[in-house]
Tab-separated table of C-alpha atoms and ligand atoms in Angstrom:
chain	number	residue	atom	x	y	z
A	22	MET	CA	-0.675	3.942	-2.968
A	23	PHE	CA	-3.433	1.534	-3.402
A	24	LEU	CA	-7.286	1.430	-3.901
A	25	HIS	CA	-9.404	-1.396	-2.650
A	26	ILE	CA	-12.824	-1.731	-4.294
A	27	ASP	CA	-15.346	-4.015	-2.693
A	28	MET	CA	-18.772	-4.087	-3.788
A	29	ASP	CA	-21.513	-3.905	-0.849
A	30	SER	CA	-23.351	-7.070	-0.125
A	31	PHE	CA	-22.759	-8.003	-3.965
A	32	PHE	CA	-25.051	-10.803	-4.577
A	33	ALA	CA	-27.828	-9.318	-2.639
A	34	SER	CA	-27.724	-5.805	-4.524
A	35	ALA	CA	-27.394	-7.470	-7.655
A	36	GLU	CA	-30.321	-9.584	-7.076
A	37	VAL	CA	-32.131	-6.154	-6.025
A	38	ILE	CA	-31.174	-4.824	-9.569
A	39	ARG	CA	-33.109	-7.386	-11.299
A	40	HIS	CA	-35.884	-7.564	-8.872
A	41	PRO	CA	-36.496	-4.068	-7.823
A	42	GLU	CA	-39.417	-5.344	-5.669
A	43	LEU	CA	-36.870	-6.920	-3.273
A	44	GLN	CA	-35.461	-3.269	-2.623
A	45	GLY	CA	-35.642	-2.330	1.182
A	46	LYS	CA	-36.340	-5.983	2.143
A	47	PRO	CA	-34.244	-8.304	4.304
A	48	LEU	CA	-32.752	-10.530	1.728
A	49	VAL	CA	-30.612	-13.535	2.187
A	50	ILE	CA	-28.638	-15.476	-0.475
A	51	GLY	CA	-27.613	-18.966	0.337
A	52	ALA	CA	-28.751	-22.475	0.852
A	53	PRO	CA	-32.629	-23.035	1.143
A	54	PRO	CA	-33.709	-22.551	4.672
A	55	LYS	CA	-36.254	-25.300	4.751
A	56	GLU	CA	-38.310	-23.605	7.448
A	57	GLY	CA	-35.160	-23.783	9.681
A	58	LYS	CA	-34.356	-27.289	8.921
A	59	GLY	CA	-31.984	-26.403	6.050
A	60	ARG	CA	-28.415	-26.838	5.929
A	61	GLY	CA	-25.539	-24.709	4.584
A	62	VAL	CA	-24.866	-21.279	5.082
A	63	VAL	CA	-25.553	-17.512	4.150
A	64	SER	CA	-23.556	-16.429	1.199
A	65	THR	CA	-24.504	-12.715	1.394
A	66	CYS	CA	-27.522	-10.816	2.839
A	67	SER	CA	-28.919	-7.219	2.474
A	68	TYR	CA	-28.079	-4.700	5.090
A	69	GLU	CA	-31.820	-4.887	5.985
A	70	ALA	CA	-31.011	-8.552	6.815
A	71	ARG	CA	-28.044	-7.494	8.780
A	72	LYS	CA	-30.189	-5.623	11.217
A	73	PHE	CA	-31.566	-8.896	12.461
A	74	GLY	CA	-28.151	-10.008	13.027
A	75	ILE	CA	-27.764	-12.118	10.048
A	76	HIS	CA	-24.396	-12.151	8.498
A	77	SER	CA	-22.408	-14.107	5.824
A	78	ALA	CA	-20.946	-17.731	6.690
A	79	MET	CA	-23.942	-18.127	9.364
A	80	PRO	CA	-26.080	-21.384	9.281
A	81	VAL	CA	-28.971	-20.593	7.041
A	82	SER	CA	-31.093	-22.283	9.653
A	83	ARG	CA	-30.061	-19.652	12.246
A	84	ALA	CA	-30.738	-16.828	9.868
A	85	TRP	CA	-34.333	-18.433	9.340
A	86	VAL	CA	-34.644	-18.250	13.097
A	87	LEU	CA	-33.659	-14.639	13.331
A	88	CYS	CA	-35.653	-13.369	10.537
A	89	PRO	CA	-38.200	-15.965	9.247
A	90	HIS	CA	-39.898	-13.379	6.996
A	91	ALA	CA	-36.812	-12.568	5.066
A	92	ILE	CA	-36.688	-13.494	1.553
A	93	PHE	CA	-34.196	-16.296	0.946
A	94	LEU	CA	-32.884	-16.872	-2.634
A	95	PRO	CA	-30.419	-19.449	-4.087
A	96	PRO	CA	-27.170	-17.963	-5.364
A	97	ASP	CA	-27.184	-17.269	-9.159
A	98	THR	CA	-23.311	-17.336	-9.567
A	99	LYS	CA	-23.579	-17.141	-13.404
A	100	TYR	CA	-25.470	-13.855	-13.028
A	101	TYR	CA	-23.317	-12.484	-10.562
A	102	GLN	CA	-20.316	-13.298	-12.779
A	103	VAL	CA	-21.602	-11.377	-15.687
A	104	VAL	CA	-22.318	-8.206	-13.419
A	105	SER	CA	-18.893	-8.457	-12.045
A	106	GLN	CA	-17.298	-8.708	-15.318
A	107	ARG	CA	-18.929	-5.424	-16.286
A	108	ILE	CA	-17.786	-3.753	-12.977
A	109	MET	CA	-14.221	-5.062	-13.352
A	110	LYS	CA	-14.174	-3.583	-16.965
A	111	ILE	CA	-14.953	-0.412	-15.587
A	112	LEU	CA	-12.185	-0.488	-13.212
A	113	ILE	CA	-9.882	-1.588	-15.740
A	114	SER	CA	-10.799	1.420	-18.035
A	115	PHE	CA	-9.412	3.807	-15.400
A	116	GLY	CA	-5.982	2.597	-16.873
A	117	TYR	CA	-3.889	1.889	-13.635
A	118	PRO	CA	-2.435	-1.552	-12.850
A	119	PHE	CA	-5.423	-3.517	-11.626
A	120	SER	CA	-5.684	-6.937	-10.024
A	121	GLN	CA	-9.115	-8.600	-9.310
A	122	VAL	CA	-9.108	-10.665	-6.079
A	123	SER	CA	-12.658	-12.229	-5.809
A	124	ILE	CA	-15.761	-11.844	-7.687
A	125	ASP	CA	-16.684	-8.238	-6.017
A	126	GLU	CA	-13.163	-7.023	-4.938
A	127	ALA	CA	-10.203	-5.575	-6.701
A	128	TYR	CA	-6.957	-3.637	-6.116
A	129	ILE	CA	-5.786	-0.772	-8.126
A	130	ASP	CA	-2.153	0.512	-7.910
A	131	VAL	CA	-2.222	4.403	-7.879
A	132	SER	CA	1.172	5.185	-6.949
A	133	THR	CA	1.542	7.100	-10.142
A	134	LEU	CA	-0.981	9.821	-8.565
A	135	GLU	CA	0.551	12.822	-6.698
A	136	ASN	CA	-1.299	12.561	-3.506
A	137	TYR	CA	-4.195	10.996	-1.445
A	138	GLU	CA	-6.323	13.956	-2.724
A	139	SER	CA	-6.024	12.857	-6.191
A	140	ALA	CA	-6.570	9.171	-5.114
A	141	GLN	CA	-9.738	10.175	-3.234
A	142	ASN	CA	-11.038	11.941	-6.555
A	143	LEU	CA	-10.280	8.881	-8.420
A	144	ALA	CA	-11.977	6.725	-5.832
A	145	GLY	CA	-15.190	9.214	-6.094
A	146	GLU	CA	-14.964	8.783	-9.981
A	147	ILE	CA	-14.967	5.003	-9.756
A	148	LYS	CA	-17.915	4.969	-7.223
A	149	LEU	CA	-19.895	7.082	-9.734
A	150	SER	CA	-19.278	5.380	-12.833
A	151	ILE	CA	-20.260	1.843	-10.984
A	152	LEU	CA	-23.173	3.387	-9.626
A	153	ASN	CA	-24.235	4.993	-12.868
A	154	SER	CA	-23.828	2.095	-14.886
A	155	GLU	CA	-24.715	-0.650	-12.705
A	156	GLY	CA	-26.894	0.795	-10.148
A	157	LEU	CA	-24.468	-0.526	-7.302
A	158	THR	CA	-22.571	0.899	-4.610
A	159	CYS	CA	-18.998	-0.098	-3.565
A	160	SER	CA	-16.848	0.811	-0.662
A	161	ILE	CA	-13.449	1.817	-1.518
A	162	GLY	CA	-10.504	2.069	0.925
A	163	ILE	CA	-7.196	4.019	0.200
A	164	GLY	CA	-3.768	3.368	1.586
A	165	PRO	CA	-0.032	3.150	1.436
A	166	SER	CA	-0.262	-0.616	0.861
A	167	MET	CA	-2.556	-3.084	-0.246
A	168	VAL	CA	-3.406	-4.299	3.315
A	169	THR	CA	-4.274	-0.713	4.615
A	170	ALA	CA	-6.558	-0.209	1.568
A	171	LYS	CA	-8.327	-3.423	2.393
A	172	ILE	CA	-8.859	-2.798	5.825
A	173	ALA	CA	-9.886	0.967	4.907
A	174	SER	CA	-12.538	-0.374	2.480
A	175	ASP	CA	-14.248	-2.351	5.304
A	176	LEU	CA	-14.385	0.510	8.050
A	177	ASN	CA	-17.402	2.582	6.581
A	178	LYS	CA	-19.538	-0.025	4.642
A	179	PRO	CA	-21.799	0.677	2.733
A	180	ASP	CA	-20.802	3.211	0.020
A	181	GLY	CA	-17.844	4.176	2.018
A	182	LEU	CA	-14.587	5.891	1.291
A	183	VAL	CA	-11.923	5.836	3.861
A	184	ILE	CA	-8.240	6.889	3.529
A	185	ILE	CA	-5.599	5.604	5.639
A	186	ARG	CA	-2.422	7.586	5.126
A	187	PRO	CA	0.934	6.709	6.548
A	188	GLU	CA	0.579	8.964	9.368
A	189	THR	CA	-3.009	7.628	10.303
A	190	ILE	CA	-2.078	3.947	10.139
A	191	ILE	CA	-1.306	3.681	13.850
A	192	PRO	CA	-4.333	5.669	15.410
A	193	ILE	CA	-6.695	3.834	12.872
A	194	LEU	CA	-5.537	0.401	13.064
A	195	SER	CA	-4.623	0.228	16.774
A	196	PRO	CA	-8.116	-0.086	18.290
A	197	LEU	CA	-9.321	-2.539	15.766
A	198	PRO	CA	-9.551	-6.236	16.595
A	199	VAL	CA	-6.792	-8.511	15.266
A	200	ARG	CA	-9.240	-10.562	13.064
A	201	THR	CA	-9.639	-7.431	10.992
A	202	VAL	CA	-6.123	-8.246	9.393
A	203	PRO	CA	-6.606	-9.977	6.160
A	204	GLY	CA	-5.367	-13.659	6.792
A	205	ILE	CA	-5.671	-13.560	10.561
A	206	GLY	CA	-8.736	-16.321	10.702
A	207	LYS	CA	-10.586	-17.521	13.750
A	208	LYS	CA	-8.009	-20.189	14.877
A	209	THR	CA	-5.228	-17.670	14.857
A	210	CYS	CA	-7.507	-15.314	16.747
A	211	VAL	CA	-7.851	-17.710	19.443
A	212	ILE	CA	-4.208	-18.246	19.827
A	213	LEU	CA	-3.426	-14.537	19.906
A	214	ASP	CA	-6.013	-14.061	22.378
A	215	GLY	CA	-4.328	-16.589	24.475
A	216	MET	CA	-1.159	-14.562	24.356
A	217	GLY	CA	-3.105	-11.425	25.414
A	218	ILE	CA	-3.081	-10.151	21.897
A	219	LYS	CA	-6.584	-8.591	21.270
A	220	THR	CA	-6.159	-5.731	18.944
A	221	ILE	CA	-4.046	-4.698	15.993
A	222	GLY	CA	-2.244	-2.303	18.402
A	223	ASP	CA	-1.403	-5.145	20.521
A	224	LEU	CA	-0.123	-7.016	17.568
A	225	MET	CA	2.102	-4.211	16.655
A	226	ASN	CA	3.709	-3.686	19.882
A	227	THR	CA	4.387	-7.588	20.244
A	228	ASP	CA	7.962	-8.638	19.717
A	229	VAL	CA	8.223	-10.203	16.370
A	230	GLN	CA	10.513	-13.114	17.682
A	231	LYS	CA	7.439	-14.210	19.923
A	232	LEU	CA	5.142	-14.134	16.981
A	233	THR	CA	7.633	-16.342	14.707
A	234	GLU	CA	8.230	-18.615	17.626
A	235	LYS	CA	4.575	-19.498	17.591
A	236	PHE	CA	3.549	-18.908	14.071
A	237	GLY	CA	6.725	-19.331	12.066
A	238	ARG	CA	7.011	-17.055	9.033
A	239	PHE	CA	3.252	-16.136	9.112
A	240	GLY	CA	3.964	-14.524	12.453
A	241	ALA	CA	6.642	-12.268	10.833
A	242	ARG	CA	3.935	-11.386	8.140
A	243	MET	CA	1.351	-10.888	10.723
A	244	SER	CA	3.631	-8.474	12.336
A	245	GLU	CA	4.379	-6.408	9.298
A	246	LEU	CA	0.527	-6.393	8.206
A	247	SER	CA	-0.522	-5.053	11.694
A	248	GLN	CA	1.685	-2.230	10.887
A	249	GLY	CA	0.155	-1.838	7.569
A	250	ILE	CA	3.184	-3.070	5.670
A	251	ASP	CA	2.501	-5.191	2.822
A	252	ARG	CA	5.301	-6.181	0.445
A	253	GLU	CA	3.084	-7.978	-2.038
A	254	ALA	CA	2.550	-6.066	-5.241
A	255	ILE	CA	-0.215	-6.210	-7.773
A	256	ARG	CA	0.137	-9.111	-9.898
A	257	GLU	CA	-1.075	-7.892	-13.170
A	258	ASN	CA	-2.234	-10.006	-16.092
A	259	GLU	CA	0.199	-9.545	-19.049
A	260	SER	CA	-2.485	-7.810	-20.969
A	261	PHE	CA	-3.111	-4.926	-18.363
A	262	ARG	CA	0.276	-3.484	-18.599
A	263	SER	CA	0.565	-0.145	-20.424
A	264	VAL	CA	2.897	2.260	-22.394
A	265	SER	CA	2.670	5.891	-21.831
A	266	ARG	CA	4.299	9.112	-22.323
A	267	GLU	CA	3.939	12.488	-20.745
A	268	TYR	CA	5.262	16.216	-21.168
A	269	THR	CA	5.651	18.815	-18.620
A	270	PHE	CA	5.524	22.362	-20.154
A	271	GLU	CA	8.442	24.712	-19.178
A	272	GLU	CA	5.749	27.311	-18.127
A	273	ASP	CA	2.252	26.281	-17.229
A	274	THR	CA	0.062	27.099	-20.230
A	275	ASN	CA	-3.546	27.605	-21.443
A	276	ASP	CA	-2.636	27.867	-25.088
A	277	LYS	CA	-4.836	25.264	-26.611
A	278	THR	CA	-2.809	24.720	-29.768
A	279	LEU	CA	0.481	24.220	-27.795
A	280	VAL	CA	-1.285	21.556	-25.786
A	281	ILE	CA	-3.087	19.748	-28.750
A	282	ASN	CA	0.188	19.901	-30.631
A	283	THR	CA	2.234	18.432	-27.901
A	284	LEU	CA	-0.019	15.612	-27.296
A	285	GLU	CA	0.021	14.796	-30.821
A	286	ILE	CA	3.780	14.269	-30.725
A	287	LEU	CA	3.187	12.089	-27.528
A	288	ILE	CA	0.782	9.896	-29.395
A	289	ASN	CA	3.092	9.722	-32.497
A	290	GLU	CA	5.682	8.566	-30.130
A	291	LEU	CA	3.520	5.918	-28.735
A	292	HIS	CA	2.207	4.753	-31.904
A	293	ASN	CA	5.678	4.065	-33.175
A	294	VAL	CA	6.297	2.063	-29.768
A	295	ILE	CA	3.303	-0.223	-30.341
A	296	ILE	CA	4.067	-0.721	-33.849
A	297	ALA	CA	7.546	-1.628	-33.137
A	298	GLU	CA	6.454	-3.881	-30.138
A	299	LYS	CA	3.612	-5.521	-32.370
A	300	ILE	CA	0.793	-4.817	-29.744
A	301	LEU	CA	-2.738	-3.726	-29.906
A	302	PHE	CA	-4.596	-1.525	-27.338
A	303	LYS	CA	-7.873	-1.177	-26.060
A	304	THR	CA	-7.855	1.616	-23.617
A	305	VAL	CA	-6.764	5.126	-24.061
A	306	THR	CA	-6.033	7.462	-21.282
A	307	VAL	CA	-5.231	11.169	-21.191
A	308	LYS	CA	-3.455	12.873	-18.188
A	309	ILE	CA	-3.656	16.509	-17.476
A	310	ARG	CA	-1.851	18.245	-14.525
A	311	TYR	CA	-3.034	21.768	-13.931
A	312	THR	CA	-1.011	24.468	-12.127
A	313	GLY	CA	-1.126	23.666	-8.348
A	314	PHE	CA	-0.731	20.001	-9.417
A	315	LYS	CA	-4.370	19.012	-9.639
A	316	THR	CA	-4.105	15.918	-11.572
A	317	TYR	CA	-6.897	14.347	-13.823
A	318	THR	CA	-7.032	11.263	-15.838
A	319	ARG	CA	-9.889	9.960	-18.306
A	320	SER	CA	-10.135	6.716	-20.237
A	321	VAL	CA	-11.841	5.479	-23.020
A	322	THR	CA	-11.954	1.716	-23.828
A	323	LEU	CA	-12.674	0.481	-27.374
A	324	ASN	CA	-14.731	-2.376	-28.063
A	325	HIS	CA	-12.111	-4.038	-30.030
A	326	PRO	CA	-8.289	-3.944	-29.712
A	327	SER	CA	-6.736	-1.591	-32.049
A	328	GLN	CA	-3.375	-0.474	-33.497
A	329	ALA	CA	-4.702	2.469	-35.453
A	330	ILE	CA	-3.256	6.008	-34.488
A	331	ILE	CA	-6.583	7.642	-35.489
A	332	CYS	CA	-8.300	5.568	-32.843
A	333	ILE	CA	-5.741	7.135	-30.238
A	334	LYS	CA	-6.266	10.577	-31.728
A	335	GLU	CA	-9.890	10.951	-31.915
A	336	ASN	CA	-10.352	9.692	-28.522
A	337	ALA	CA	-7.390	11.726	-26.968
A	338	ASP	CA	-8.927	14.860	-28.640
A	339	LYS	CA	-12.378	13.979	-27.260
A	340	ILE	CA	-11.055	13.698	-23.770
A	341	LEU	CA	-8.739	16.866	-24.199
A	342	ALA	CA	-11.509	18.980	-25.078
A	343	ASP	CA	-13.092	18.611	-21.894
A	344	PHE	CA	-10.015	19.277	-19.965
A	345	ILE	CA	-9.018	22.460	-21.766
A	346	LYS	CA	-10.379	25.134	-19.609
A	347	LYS	CA	-9.012	28.513	-18.572
A	348	ASP	CA	-6.822	26.868	-15.952
A	349	LYS	CA	-3.193	26.595	-17.091
A	350	ILE	CA	-1.912	23.272	-17.721
A	351	ARG	CA	1.478	22.031	-16.274
A	352	LEU	CA	1.563	18.500	-18.001
A	353	VAL	CA	-0.063	16.285	-20.452
A	354	GLY	CA	-0.065	12.613	-20.830
A	355	ILE	CA	-1.118	9.685	-22.876
A	356	LYS	CA	-1.217	6.212	-22.145
A	357	LEU	CA	-2.296	2.911	-23.797
A	358	SER	CA	-3.343	0.147	-21.716
A	359	ASN	CA	-5.235	-3.369	-21.925
A	360	LEU	CA	-2.276	-4.246	-24.386
A	361	LEU	CA	-2.327	-7.453	-26.436
A	362	PRO	CA	0.204	-9.203	-28.718
A	363	ALA	CA	-0.877	-8.216	-32.362
A	364	THR	CA	-0.570	-11.818	-33.212
A	365	THR	CA	-3.258	-12.845	-30.744
A	366	ARG	CA	-6.181	-14.294	-32.372
A	367	GLN	CA	-9.566	-12.862	-31.193
A	368	THR	CA	-10.675	-16.016	-29.655
A	369	VAL	CA	-7.866	-15.678	-27.075
A	370	LEU	CA	-8.724	-12.391	-26.311
A	371	ALA	CA	-11.836	-13.489	-24.333
A	372	ASP	CA	-9.397	-15.306	-22.002
A	373	PHE	CA	-7.823	-11.962	-21.201
A	374	ILE	CA	-10.349	-9.251	-21.249
A	375	PHE	CA	-13.769	-10.054	-20.286
B	19	MG	MG1	-17.993	-7.283	-1.053
């Protein structure tokens, strides 16, 4: 199970954050339009600009014709990079395997979650964290594979949250045009069109052999992607791996002392592991599952990597305090992530963790 997080009209929205007076105006980020004589293309535009038919990758001269009163700004990549790094940090702080795929897009592998409902809750939390700290909205797609999650995130932009479950892959994907499939570009679309393949449904129903004859190995991959199958896994940076321990109680409990003591045992075990492996951690995550399998995780990310058990305990206790309610608890877990070798110098750290 994967989440694909995609910021909404990222560059334009980031500009609005520092220039609030641009809020609600058609805004085009790209090459200078020079009164319609400009060369170059639109990089991103606000949703207000999209209403005029402007979209990314469109020649900026065309954008100017469509909406001459739009506000045109050159891209400030350095600034977007800074905002992006803060957003990625938020995503990492949730403690799941993470992979950034572009300045404003990332995948999170949530296969450890019980069900799509938990994934949906997590997606809601992520959206809220990003909105609260950056004032920006994103769209999140949830699916059984990376390709389905990516397609889902694009289905209800902006501020969308779409789930594609294994049983809804065919009904949701079938009517979509083939260019919706990541990796299928304009050229491929034209060839597919010539073969009578217009929708993902058409692609699903096309014999793989017919596709491989035309496209080679990419044909086989295309066929799999159209069925929502993606054999790619998240390629994690070394520093994003995690160590964790969890414990399921014999009987669901709301005995505060028992829960706290159990967590303490898990923390001690985990601390032994990081000492033995000579690793530092930056993120502490506590997981709680209540009766009925409702599962929650919450993380704290430290400003500096640490190896101190007190750091784990203090943060875990703080998180746990919010979790112990009248509902009975079935499982408690602790995870340390954003790991680094203890020998790594601080200067190298910046290369790994923003
Ligand atoms: Mg985006």
